[in-house]
PDB file of C-alpha atoms in Angstrom:
ATOM      1  CA  MET A   9     170.401 114.307 103.384  1.00 88.00           C
ATOM      2  CA  VAL A  10     171.085 116.550  99.932  1.00 91.00           C
ATOM      3  CA  THR A  11     173.005 116.617  97.692  1.00 93.00           C
ATOM      4  CA  VAL A  12     174.053 119.436  95.291  1.00 94.00           C
ATOM      5  CA  LYS A  13     177.612 119.948  93.414  1.00 96.00           C
ATOM      6  CA  ILE A  14     179.148 123.504  93.985  1.00 97.00           C
ATOM      7  CA  ASN A  15     181.655 124.640  91.903  1.00 98.00           C
ATOM      8  CA  GLY A  16     182.033 121.520  90.695  1.00 97.00           C
ATOM      9  CA  VAL A  17     182.536 119.792  93.932  1.00 97.00           C
ATOM     10  CA  GLU A  18     179.125 116.976  94.808  1.00 96.00           C
ATOM     11  CA  HIS A  19     178.440 118.272  98.812  1.00 95.00           C
ATOM     12  CA  LYS A  20     176.378 115.615 100.745  1.00 94.00           C
ATOM     13  CA  MET A  21     174.637 118.266 103.520  1.00 92.00           C
ATOM     14  CA  GLU A  22     173.287 116.827 106.103  1.00 92.00           C
ATOM     15  CA  ALA A  23     170.267 119.579 106.282  1.00 92.00           C
ATOM     16  CA  GLU A  24     166.457 120.370 106.125  1.00 93.00           C
ATOM     17  CA  ALA A  25     165.729 120.384 102.570  1.00 93.00           C
ATOM     18  CA  ASP A  26     163.918 124.114 103.674  1.00 95.00           C
ATOM     19  CA  MET A  27     167.555 125.368 104.524  1.00 97.00           C
ATOM     20  CA  PRO A  28     167.919 128.430 101.552  1.00 98.00           C
ATOM     21  CA  LEU A  29     170.996 127.706  99.602  1.00 97.00           C
ATOM     22  CA  LEU A  30     173.092 130.964 100.199  1.00 98.00           C
ATOM     23  CA  TRP A  31     173.319 129.439 104.085  1.00 97.00           C
ATOM     24  CA  ALA A  32     174.711 125.899 102.645  1.00 97.00           C
ATOM     25  CA  ILE A  33     176.725 127.615 100.474  1.00 97.00           C
ATOM     26  CA  ARG A  34     178.652 129.863 103.379  1.00 97.00           C
ATOM     27  CA  ASP A  35     178.025 128.165 106.297  1.00 96.00           C
ATOM     28  CA  LEU A  36     177.921 123.967 105.542  1.00 96.00           C
ATOM     29  CA  VAL A  37     180.374 124.678 102.689  1.00 96.00           C
ATOM     30  CA  GLY A  38     182.200 127.500 103.847  1.00 97.00           C
ATOM     31  CA  LEU A  39     182.156 129.342 100.528  1.00 98.00           C
ATOM     32  CA  THR A  40     181.519 133.252 102.130  1.00 97.00           C
ATOM     33  CA  GLY A  41     181.954 134.857  98.473  1.00 97.00           C
ATOM     34  CA  THR A  42     178.433 135.460  98.158  1.00 97.00           C
ATOM     35  CA  LYS A  43     176.287 137.524 100.709  1.00 97.00           C
ATOM     36  CA  PHE A  44     173.600 137.970 102.414  1.00 96.00           C
ATOM     37  CA  GLY A  45     171.756 141.116 101.480  1.00 94.00           C
ATOM     38  CA  CYS A  46     168.242 141.802 101.934  1.00 94.00           C
ATOM     39  CA  GLY A  47     166.786 138.059 102.149  1.00 94.00           C
ATOM     40  CA  MET A  48     163.940 138.501  99.899  1.00 95.00           C
ATOM     41  CA  ALA A  49     165.949 137.987  96.720  1.00 94.00           C
ATOM     42  CA  GLN A  50     165.465 141.968  95.653  1.00 94.00           C
ATOM     43  CA  CYS A  51     169.160 143.388  96.253  1.00 96.00           C
ATOM     44  CA  GLY A  52     171.050 140.697  93.733  1.00 97.00           C
ATOM     45  CA  ALA A  53     173.764 140.423  96.353  1.00 97.00           C
ATOM     46  CA  CYS A  54     173.172 136.474  97.075  1.00 98.00           C
ATOM     47  CA  THR A  55     173.560 135.767  93.134  1.00 98.00           C
ATOM     48  CA  VAL A  56     174.961 132.490  91.700  1.00 98.00           C
ATOM     49  CA  TYR A  57     174.151 130.326  88.904  1.00 98.00           C
ATOM     50  CA  VAL A  58     172.030 126.947  89.093  1.00 98.00           C
ATOM     51  CA  ASP A  59     172.235 124.602  86.318  1.00 97.00           C
ATOM     52  CA  GLY A  60     174.142 128.237  84.496  1.00 96.00           C
ATOM     53  CA  SER A  61     171.103 130.784  85.432  1.00 96.00           C
ATOM     54  CA  PRO A  62     171.200 133.958  87.987  1.00 97.00           C
ATOM     55  CA  THR A  63     169.644 132.419  90.883  1.00 97.00           C
ATOM     56  CA  ARG A  64     169.014 134.801  94.726  1.00 98.00           C
ATOM     57  CA  SER A  65     170.216 132.012  96.764  1.00 98.00           C
ATOM     58  CA  CYS A  66     168.840 133.736  99.925  1.00 98.00           C
ATOM     59  CA  GLN A  67     165.085 132.291  98.457  1.00 97.00           C
ATOM     60  CA  THR A  68     166.427 128.957  96.851  1.00 98.00           C
ATOM     61  CA  PHE A  69     165.614 126.033  99.188  1.00 97.00           C
ATOM     62  CA  ILE A  70     169.101 123.103  99.264  1.00 96.00           C
ATOM     63  CA  GLY A  71     165.387 120.652  98.881  1.00 94.00           C
ATOM     64  CA  ASP A  72     164.777 122.316  95.469  1.00 96.00           C
ATOM     65  CA  ILE A  73     167.920 122.170  93.695  1.00 95.00           C
ATOM     66  CA  GLU A  74     168.922 118.473  94.585  1.00 92.00           C
ATOM     67  CA  GLY A  75     171.184 117.398  92.030  1.00 90.00           C
ATOM     68  CA  ALA A  76     171.982 120.635  90.566  1.00 94.00           C
ATOM     69  CA  GLU A  77     174.896 122.130  89.588  1.00 97.00           C
ATOM     70  CA  VAL A  78     175.705 125.412  91.878  1.00 98.00           C
ATOM     71  CA  THR A  79     178.057 128.163  90.048  1.00 98.00           C
ATOM     72  CA  THR A  80     179.606 130.919  93.274  1.00 98.00           C
ATOM     73  CA  VAL A  81     181.365 133.561  92.502  1.00 98.00           C
ATOM     74  CA  GLU A  82     184.336 131.708  93.676  1.00 98.00           C
ATOM     75  CA  GLY A  83     183.841 129.060  90.923  1.00 98.00           C
ATOM     76  CA  LEU A  84     183.055 131.804  87.998  1.00 97.00           C
ATOM     77  CA  LYS A  85     185.605 130.915  85.346  1.00 96.00           C
ATOM     78  CA  GLY A  86     186.167 131.256  81.662  1.00 97.00           C
ATOM     79  CA  LYS A  87     186.720 133.957  79.815  1.00 98.00           C
ATOM     80  CA  VAL A  88     183.808 136.173  80.189  1.00 98.00           C
ATOM     81  CA  ALA A  89     184.480 136.152  84.130  1.00 98.00           C
ATOM     82  CA  GLU A  90     187.743 136.454  84.189  1.00 98.00           C
ATOM     83  CA  THR A  91     187.380 139.821  81.678  1.00 98.00           C
ATOM     84  CA  VAL A  92     185.184 141.226  84.074  1.00 98.00           C
ATOM     85  CA  GLN A  93     186.790 140.249  86.989  1.00 97.00           C
ATOM     86  CA  ALA A  94     189.962 141.874  85.350  1.00 98.00           C
ATOM     87  CA  VAL A  95     187.932 145.369  84.343  1.00 98.00           C
ATOM     88  CA  TRP A  96     186.581 145.423  87.838  1.00 97.00           C
ATOM     89  CA  ALA A  97     189.854 145.757  89.480  1.00 97.00           C
ATOM     90  CA  ASP A  98     191.299 147.702  86.437  1.00 97.00           C
ATOM     91  CA  LEU A  99     188.270 150.426  86.735  1.00 96.00           C
ATOM     92  CA  ASP A 100     188.453 150.265  90.771  1.00 95.00           C
ATOM     93  CA  VAL A 101     184.485 149.328  89.851  1.00 96.00           C
ATOM     94  CA  PRO A 102     183.921 148.877  93.884  1.00 94.00           C
ATOM     95  CA  GLN A 103     183.744 151.033  96.596  1.00 92.00           C
ATOM     96  CA  CYS A 104     182.623 148.844  99.469  1.00 92.00           C
ATOM     97  CA  GLY A 105     182.581 145.774  97.451  1.00 90.00           C
ATOM     98  CA  TYR A 106     179.604 143.920  99.418  1.00 93.00           C
ATOM     99  CA  CYS A 107     177.234 143.578  96.394  1.00 95.00           C
ATOM    100  CA  GLN A 108     179.929 143.016  94.070  1.00 95.00           C
ATOM    101  CA  SER A 109     179.884 139.543  94.026  1.00 96.00           C
ATOM    102  CA  GLY A 110     176.292 139.617  92.636  1.00 97.00           C
ATOM    103  CA  GLN A 111     177.528 142.255  90.127  1.00 97.00           C
ATOM    104  CA  ILE A 112     179.829 140.447  89.005  1.00 98.00           C
ATOM    105  CA  MET A 113     178.341 137.134  88.788  1.00 98.00           C
ATOM    106  CA  SER A 114     174.800 139.426  86.874  1.00 98.00           C
ATOM    107  CA  ALA A 115     177.355 141.143  84.716  1.00 98.00           C
ATOM    108  CA  THR A 116     179.211 137.673  83.205  1.00 98.00           C
ATOM    109  CA  ASP A 117     175.609 136.591  82.763  1.00 98.00           C
ATOM    110  CA  LEU A 118     175.155 139.585  80.684  1.00 98.00           C
ATOM    111  CA  LEU A 119     178.180 139.125  78.661  1.00 98.00           C
ATOM    112  CA  ALA A 120     177.874 135.816  78.204  1.00 98.00           C
ATOM    113  CA  ASN A 121     174.138 135.658  76.085  1.00 98.00           C
ATOM    114  CA  ASN A 122     174.710 139.913  74.801  1.00 98.00           C
ATOM    115  CA  PRO A 123     178.538 140.344  74.325  1.00 97.00           C
ATOM    116  CA  LYS A 124     177.589 144.026  72.618  1.00 97.00           C
ATOM    117  CA  PRO A 125     174.773 145.343  75.538  1.00 98.00           C
ATOM    118  CA  THR A 126     173.860 148.587  74.811  1.00 98.00           C
ATOM    119  CA  ASP A 127     172.648 151.079  78.039  1.00 98.00           C
ATOM    120  CA  ALA A 128     168.849 149.695  77.925  1.00 98.00           C
ATOM    121  CA  ASP A 129     170.071 145.948  78.006  1.00 98.00           C
ATOM    122  CA  ILE A 130     173.054 147.017  80.684  1.00 98.00           C
ATOM    123  CA  ASP A 131     169.997 148.468  83.029  1.00 97.00           C
ATOM    124  CA  ALA A 132     167.896 145.352  82.265  1.00 97.00           C
ATOM    125  CA  ALA A 133     169.911 142.762  83.188  1.00 97.00           C
ATOM    126  CA  MET A 134     171.111 144.593  86.517  1.00 97.00           C
ATOM    127  CA  SER A 135     168.240 146.239  87.346  1.00 95.00           C
ATOM    128  CA  GLY A 136     167.770 143.514  90.130  1.00 94.00           C
ATOM    129  CA  ASN A 137     171.629 144.001  91.623  1.00 96.00           C
ATOM    130  CA  LEU A 138     171.540 147.232  94.653  1.00 96.00           C
ATOM    131  CA  CYS A 139     174.175 148.963  95.388  1.00 95.00           C
ATOM    132  CA  ARG A 140     174.749 150.798  98.532  1.00 93.00           C
ATOM    133  CA  CYS A 141     177.418 153.190  97.567  1.00 94.00           C
ATOM    134  CA  ALA A 142     175.767 154.094  93.928  1.00 95.00           C
ATOM    135  CA  THR A 143     178.262 152.865  92.180  1.00 95.00           C
ATOM    136  CA  TYR A 144     175.790 152.154  89.033  1.00 96.00           C
ATOM    137  CA  HIS A 145     178.073 154.371  86.728  1.00 96.00           C
ATOM    138  CA  ARG A 146     180.981 152.410  87.161  1.00 97.00           C
ATOM    139  CA  ILE A 147     179.652 149.358  87.051  1.00 98.00           C
ATOM    140  CA  ARG A 148     178.383 150.342  83.617  1.00 98.00           C
ATOM    141  CA  ALA A 149     181.480 151.442  82.908  1.00 98.00           C
ATOM    142  CA  GLY A 150     182.765 148.318  83.722  1.00 98.00           C
ATOM    143  CA  ILE A 151     180.909 146.132  81.637  1.00 98.00           C
ATOM    144  CA  HIS A 152     181.269 148.479  78.617  1.00 98.00           C
ATOM    145  CA  GLU A 153     184.608 147.578  79.175  1.00 98.00           C
ATOM    146  CA  ALA A 154     184.841 144.456  79.702  1.00 98.00           C
ATOM    147  CA  ALA A 155     182.920 143.951  76.288  1.00 98.00           C
ATOM    148  CA  LYS A 156     185.019 145.771  74.546  1.00 98.00           C
ATOM    149  CA  ARG A 157     188.185 143.995  75.950  1.00 98.00           C
ATOM    150  CA  LEU A 158     186.086 140.394  75.150  1.00 98.00           C
ATOM    151  CA  GLU A 159     185.696 141.955  71.377  1.00 95.00           C
ATOM    152  CA  ALA A 160     189.489 142.664  70.773  1.00 84.00           C
TER     153      ALA A 160
END
């Protein structure tokens, strides 16, 4: 039995400690916004926050984060997160949308820690998130627009 708090709700899971957090989130808790991409923590589709830090859930084992606070895209709240999500919709940032939960998680973390990112800051913060549709220019534009809205 492993206990993990996900989006503010404590979950006691009957699972092996070496179960990837991604599968616990999707299969045991039923939250499907976090996606499986590569399974090697290299594409960013599975990004969640563990105790406030962006983490690749496909390579994070639930036994290693017992008692931690996990936030998924479904539980993302606050002014920065809401602004990023609104801009994503307003600018039609996604194409297929598959990677976008990870993109939104990383963009929100970037803007929470750097409210006026440069292109280089964006590239560095988002470099671990791959987009199969190559909407990188729309993602960058979305981050800049979110920064402008947050500044206003």
